[in-house]
Amino acid sequence: MRLASILATTVAFTLLSGCVASKIVTAPFKAAGTVVETAVDASTQTQSEKEEDIGRRVLAERKQELKACLDQAEDKAERKQCKQAYKED
């Protein structure tokens, strides 16, 4: 059985032209290279993506500060001051 598969593979390579055989042999390596390139692209971050992340963090911090200020406010005037101090532009 194993001899038959080896023989079939050998015959297939001899019958195929060199160009087609080389494409068949190199296809798995090209596919692996594409996967690696895609993984690298997915793991890198552009400058605009970094800036968006920083903006999200700053906004989240401001919301937490506003919530803390509102929790500490004792009357309506202090709550109004908190809202004005942390007003979104």
Short mmCIF file of N, CA and C in Angstrom, two decimals:
data_model
loop_
_atom_site.label_atom_id
_atom_site.label_comp_id
_atom_site.label_asym_id
_atom_site.label_seq_id
_atom_site.Cartn_x
_atom_site.Cartn_y
_atom_site.Cartn_z
N MET A 1 0.83 -1.19 0.00
CA MET A 1 0.00 0.00 0.00
C MET A 1 0.88 1.25 0.00
N ARG A 2 1.88 1.24 0.87
CA ARG A 2 2.76 2.40 0.94
C ARG A 2 3.55 2.54 -0.34
N LEU A 3 3.96 1.44 -0.91
CA LEU A 3 4.71 1.46 -2.16
C LEU A 3 3.86 2.04 -3.27
N ALA A 4 2.57 1.72 -3.26
CA ALA A 4 1.67 2.23 -4.29
C ALA A 4 1.53 3.75 -4.20
N SER A 5 1.43 4.28 -2.99
CA SER A 5 1.30 5.74 -2.85
C SER A 5 2.58 6.45 -3.26
N ILE A 6 3.72 5.85 -2.94
CA ILE A 6 5.00 6.45 -3.35
C ILE A 6 5.14 6.41 -4.86
N LEU A 7 4.76 5.28 -5.45
CA LEU A 7 4.84 5.14 -6.89
C LEU A 7 3.89 6.12 -7.58
N ALA A 8 2.68 6.28 -7.06
CA ALA A 8 1.70 7.21 -7.64
C ALA A 8 2.21 8.65 -7.56
N THR A 9 2.82 8.99 -6.46
CA THR A 9 3.37 10.34 -6.30
C THR A 9 4.50 10.57 -7.29
N THR A 10 5.36 9.61 -7.44
CA THR A 10 6.48 9.74 -8.37
C THR A 10 5.99 9.87 -9.80
N VAL A 11 5.02 9.06 -10.17
CA VAL A 11 4.46 9.12 -11.53
C VAL A 11 3.77 10.47 -11.75
N ALA A 12 3.06 10.93 -10.77
CA ALA A 12 2.36 12.21 -10.90
C ALA A 12 3.35 13.35 -11.13
N PHE A 13 4.45 13.36 -10.40
CA PHE A 13 5.44 14.42 -10.59
C PHE A 13 6.12 14.32 -11.95
N THR A 14 6.31 13.12 -12.46
CA THR A 14 6.96 12.99 -13.76
C THR A 14 6.01 13.38 -14.88
N LEU A 15 4.73 13.13 -14.70
CA LEU A 15 3.77 13.46 -15.74
C LEU A 15 3.46 14.96 -15.77
N LEU A 16 3.50 15.58 -14.64
CA LEU A 16 3.22 17.02 -14.58
C LEU A 16 4.42 17.80 -15.11
N SER A 17 4.13 18.95 -15.68
CA SER A 17 5.24 19.78 -16.13
C SER A 17 5.98 20.33 -14.92
N GLY A 18 7.19 20.77 -15.11
CA GLY A 18 8.00 21.29 -14.01
C GLY A 18 7.35 22.48 -13.34
N CYS A 19 6.67 23.30 -14.11
CA CYS A 19 6.04 24.50 -13.57
C CYS A 19 4.92 24.13 -12.60
N VAL A 20 4.06 23.23 -13.00
CA VAL A 20 2.93 22.83 -12.17
C VAL A 20 3.44 22.11 -10.92
N ALA A 21 4.43 21.23 -11.09
CA ALA A 21 4.96 20.49 -9.95
C ALA A 21 5.58 21.45 -8.94
N SER A 22 6.29 22.46 -9.43
CA SER A 22 6.92 23.40 -8.49
C SER A 22 5.86 24.21 -7.75
N LYS A 23 4.74 24.51 -8.42
CA LYS A 23 3.66 25.24 -7.75
C LYS A 23 3.03 24.38 -6.67
N ILE A 24 2.89 23.09 -6.95
CA ILE A 24 2.30 22.18 -5.97
C ILE A 24 3.21 22.05 -4.76
N VAL A 25 4.51 21.96 -5.01
CA VAL A 25 5.47 21.80 -3.92
C VAL A 25 5.59 23.06 -3.08
N THR A 26 5.58 24.24 -3.73
CA THR A 26 5.80 25.49 -2.99
C THR A 26 4.51 26.07 -2.40
N ALA A 27 3.36 25.58 -2.79
CA ALA A 27 2.09 26.14 -2.30
C ALA A 27 1.97 26.13 -0.78
N PRO A 28 2.30 25.03 -0.08
CA PRO A 28 2.18 25.06 1.37
C PRO A 28 3.08 26.11 2.03
N PHE A 29 4.26 26.32 1.46
CA PHE A 29 5.17 27.31 2.03
C PHE A 29 4.67 28.73 1.80
N LYS A 30 4.09 28.98 0.65
CA LYS A 30 3.52 30.30 0.37
C LYS A 30 2.33 30.57 1.29
N ALA A 31 1.52 29.56 1.48
CA ALA A 31 0.36 29.72 2.37
C ALA A 31 0.82 30.02 3.80
N ALA A 32 1.85 29.34 4.25
CA ALA A 32 2.38 29.58 5.60
C ALA A 32 2.91 31.00 5.71
N GLY A 33 3.58 31.49 4.68
CA GLY A 33 4.08 32.87 4.68
C GLY A 33 2.97 33.88 4.76
N THR A 34 1.86 33.62 4.06
CA THR A 34 0.71 34.52 4.09
C THR A 34 0.10 34.56 5.49
N VAL A 35 0.04 33.41 6.14
CA VAL A 35 -0.51 33.35 7.50
C VAL A 35 0.36 34.15 8.45
N VAL A 36 1.67 34.04 8.31
CA VAL A 36 2.58 34.78 9.18
C VAL A 36 2.44 36.27 8.94
N GLU A 37 2.35 36.70 7.68
CA GLU A 37 2.19 38.12 7.37
C GLU A 37 0.89 38.66 7.95
N THR A 38 -0.18 37.89 7.83
CA THR A 38 -1.47 38.31 8.37
C THR A 38 -1.41 38.43 9.89
N ALA A 39 -0.73 37.49 10.54
CA ALA A 39 -0.61 37.54 12.00
C ALA A 39 0.18 38.77 12.43
N VAL A 40 1.22 39.11 11.70
CA VAL A 40 2.03 40.29 12.04
C VAL A 40 1.20 41.55 11.84
N ASP A 41 0.44 41.63 10.75
CA ASP A 41 -0.41 42.80 10.51
C ASP A 41 -1.47 42.94 11.60
N ALA A 42 -2.00 41.83 12.05
CA ALA A 42 -3.04 41.87 13.07
C ALA A 42 -2.49 42.29 14.43
N SER A 43 -1.22 42.00 14.67
CA SER A 43 -0.65 42.30 15.98
C SER A 43 -0.04 43.70 16.05
N THR A 44 0.19 44.33 14.92
CA THR A 44 0.74 45.69 14.93
C THR A 44 -0.38 46.70 15.06
N GLN A 45 -0.04 47.90 15.54
CA GLN A 45 -1.04 48.92 15.77
C GLN A 45 -0.57 50.22 15.12
N THR A 46 -1.43 50.85 14.35
CA THR A 46 -1.07 52.09 13.69
C THR A 46 -1.11 53.23 14.70
N GLN A 47 -0.57 54.35 14.30
CA GLN A 47 -0.54 55.53 15.17
C GLN A 47 -1.96 55.99 15.49
N SER A 48 -2.83 55.98 14.50
CA SER A 48 -4.21 56.43 14.75
C SER A 48 -4.93 55.49 15.72
N GLU A 49 -4.65 54.18 15.62
CA GLU A 49 -5.26 53.24 16.56
C GLU A 49 -4.74 53.48 17.98
N LYS A 50 -3.46 53.80 18.10
CA LYS A 50 -2.90 54.11 19.42
C LYS A 50 -3.57 55.36 20.00
N GLU A 51 -3.75 56.37 19.16
CA GLU A 51 -4.39 57.61 19.63
C GLU A 51 -5.84 57.36 20.03
N GLU A 52 -6.54 56.51 19.28
CA GLU A 52 -7.92 56.18 19.65
C GLU A 52 -7.97 55.47 21.00
N ASP A 53 -7.03 54.56 21.22
CA ASP A 53 -6.98 53.86 22.51
C ASP A 53 -6.72 54.82 23.66
N ILE A 54 -5.80 55.76 23.45
CA ILE A 54 -5.49 56.75 24.48
C ILE A 54 -6.73 57.61 24.75
N GLY A 55 -7.42 58.01 23.69
CA GLY A 55 -8.64 58.81 23.84
C GLY A 55 -9.71 58.08 24.63
N ARG A 56 -9.86 56.79 24.35
CA ARG A 56 -10.85 55.99 25.09
C ARG A 56 -10.49 55.91 26.57
N ARG A 57 -9.19 55.73 26.85
CA ARG A 57 -8.76 55.64 28.25
C ARG A 57 -8.99 56.96 28.98
N VAL A 58 -8.66 58.08 28.33
CA VAL A 58 -8.86 59.39 28.95
C VAL A 58 -10.33 59.64 29.21
N LEU A 59 -11.18 59.29 28.24
CA LEU A 59 -12.62 59.47 28.40
C LEU A 59 -13.15 58.62 29.56
N ALA A 60 -12.68 57.38 29.65
CA ALA A 60 -13.12 56.50 30.75
C ALA A 60 -12.68 57.06 32.10
N GLU A 61 -11.46 57.60 32.17
CA GLU A 61 -10.97 58.19 33.42
C GLU A 61 -11.81 59.40 33.81
N ARG A 62 -12.14 60.25 32.82
CA ARG A 62 -12.95 61.44 33.11
C ARG A 62 -14.34 61.05 33.61
N LYS A 63 -14.90 59.98 33.03
CA LYS A 63 -16.22 59.53 33.49
C LYS A 63 -16.14 59.01 34.92
N GLN A 64 -15.07 58.31 35.25
CA GLN A 64 -14.90 57.82 36.62
C GLN A 64 -14.73 58.97 37.59
N GLU A 65 -13.97 60.00 37.18
CA GLU A 65 -13.79 61.17 38.04
C GLU A 65 -15.11 61.90 38.25
N LEU A 66 -15.90 62.03 37.19
CA LEU A 66 -17.21 62.67 37.30
C LEU A 66 -18.11 61.90 38.26
N LYS A 67 -18.12 60.58 38.11
CA LYS A 67 -18.95 59.75 38.99
C LYS A 67 -18.51 59.90 40.45
N ALA A 68 -17.19 59.92 40.68
CA ALA A 68 -16.68 60.08 42.04
C ALA A 68 -17.06 61.46 42.59
N CYS A 69 -16.95 62.48 41.75
CA CYS A 69 -17.31 63.84 42.18
C CYS A 69 -18.80 63.91 42.53
N LEU A 70 -19.63 63.31 41.68
CA LEU A 70 -21.08 63.33 41.95
C LEU A 70 -21.42 62.55 43.21
N ASP A 71 -20.72 61.47 43.45
CA ASP A 71 -20.96 60.69 44.67
C ASP A 71 -20.59 61.47 45.92
N GLN A 72 -19.55 62.31 45.83
CA GLN A 72 -19.08 63.06 46.99
C GLN A 72 -19.87 64.36 47.20
N ALA A 73 -20.57 64.80 46.15
CA ALA A 73 -21.32 66.06 46.25
C ALA A 73 -22.42 65.93 47.29
N GLU A 74 -22.56 66.98 48.10
CA GLU A 74 -23.54 66.94 49.18
C GLU A 74 -24.85 67.65 48.82
N ASP A 75 -24.78 68.60 47.88
CA ASP A 75 -26.01 69.28 47.52
C ASP A 75 -26.06 69.51 46.01
N LYS A 76 -27.15 70.10 45.58
CA LYS A 76 -27.40 70.29 44.15
C LYS A 76 -26.36 71.22 43.52
N ALA A 77 -25.90 72.21 44.23
CA ALA A 77 -24.92 73.16 43.70
C ALA A 77 -23.58 72.46 43.42
N GLU A 78 -23.18 71.59 44.33
CA GLU A 78 -21.92 70.85 44.13
C GLU A 78 -22.03 69.88 42.95
N ARG A 79 -23.20 69.28 42.81
CA ARG A 79 -23.40 68.37 41.67
C ARG A 79 -23.33 69.14 40.36
N LYS A 80 -23.88 70.35 40.36
CA LYS A 80 -23.84 71.18 39.16
C LYS A 80 -22.40 71.57 38.83
N GLN A 81 -21.59 71.87 39.86
CA GLN A 81 -20.18 72.20 39.65
C GLN A 81 -19.42 71.00 39.06
N CYS A 82 -19.74 69.81 39.56
CA CYS A 82 -19.10 68.59 39.03
C CYS A 82 -19.42 68.43 37.55
N LYS A 83 -20.69 68.60 37.22
CA LYS A 83 -21.10 68.43 35.82
C LYS A 83 -20.43 69.46 34.91
N GLN A 84 -20.27 70.69 35.40
CA GLN A 84 -19.61 71.73 34.60
C GLN A 84 -18.12 71.44 34.48
N ALA A 85 -17.52 70.94 35.53
CA ALA A 85 -16.06 70.67 35.51
C ALA A 85 -15.72 69.51 34.58
N TYR A 86 -16.60 68.54 34.50
CA TYR A 86 -16.32 67.37 33.66
C TYR A 86 -17.20 67.31 32.42
N LYS A 87 -17.68 68.48 32.00
CA LYS A 87 -18.54 68.57 30.83
C LYS A 87 -17.77 68.13 29.59
N GLU A 88 -18.41 67.27 28.77
CA GLU A 88 -17.78 66.82 27.52
C GLU A 88 -17.92 67.91 26.48
N ASP A 89 -16.84 68.15 25.76
CA ASP A 89 -16.86 69.20 24.72
C ASP A 89 -17.25 68.61 23.39
#
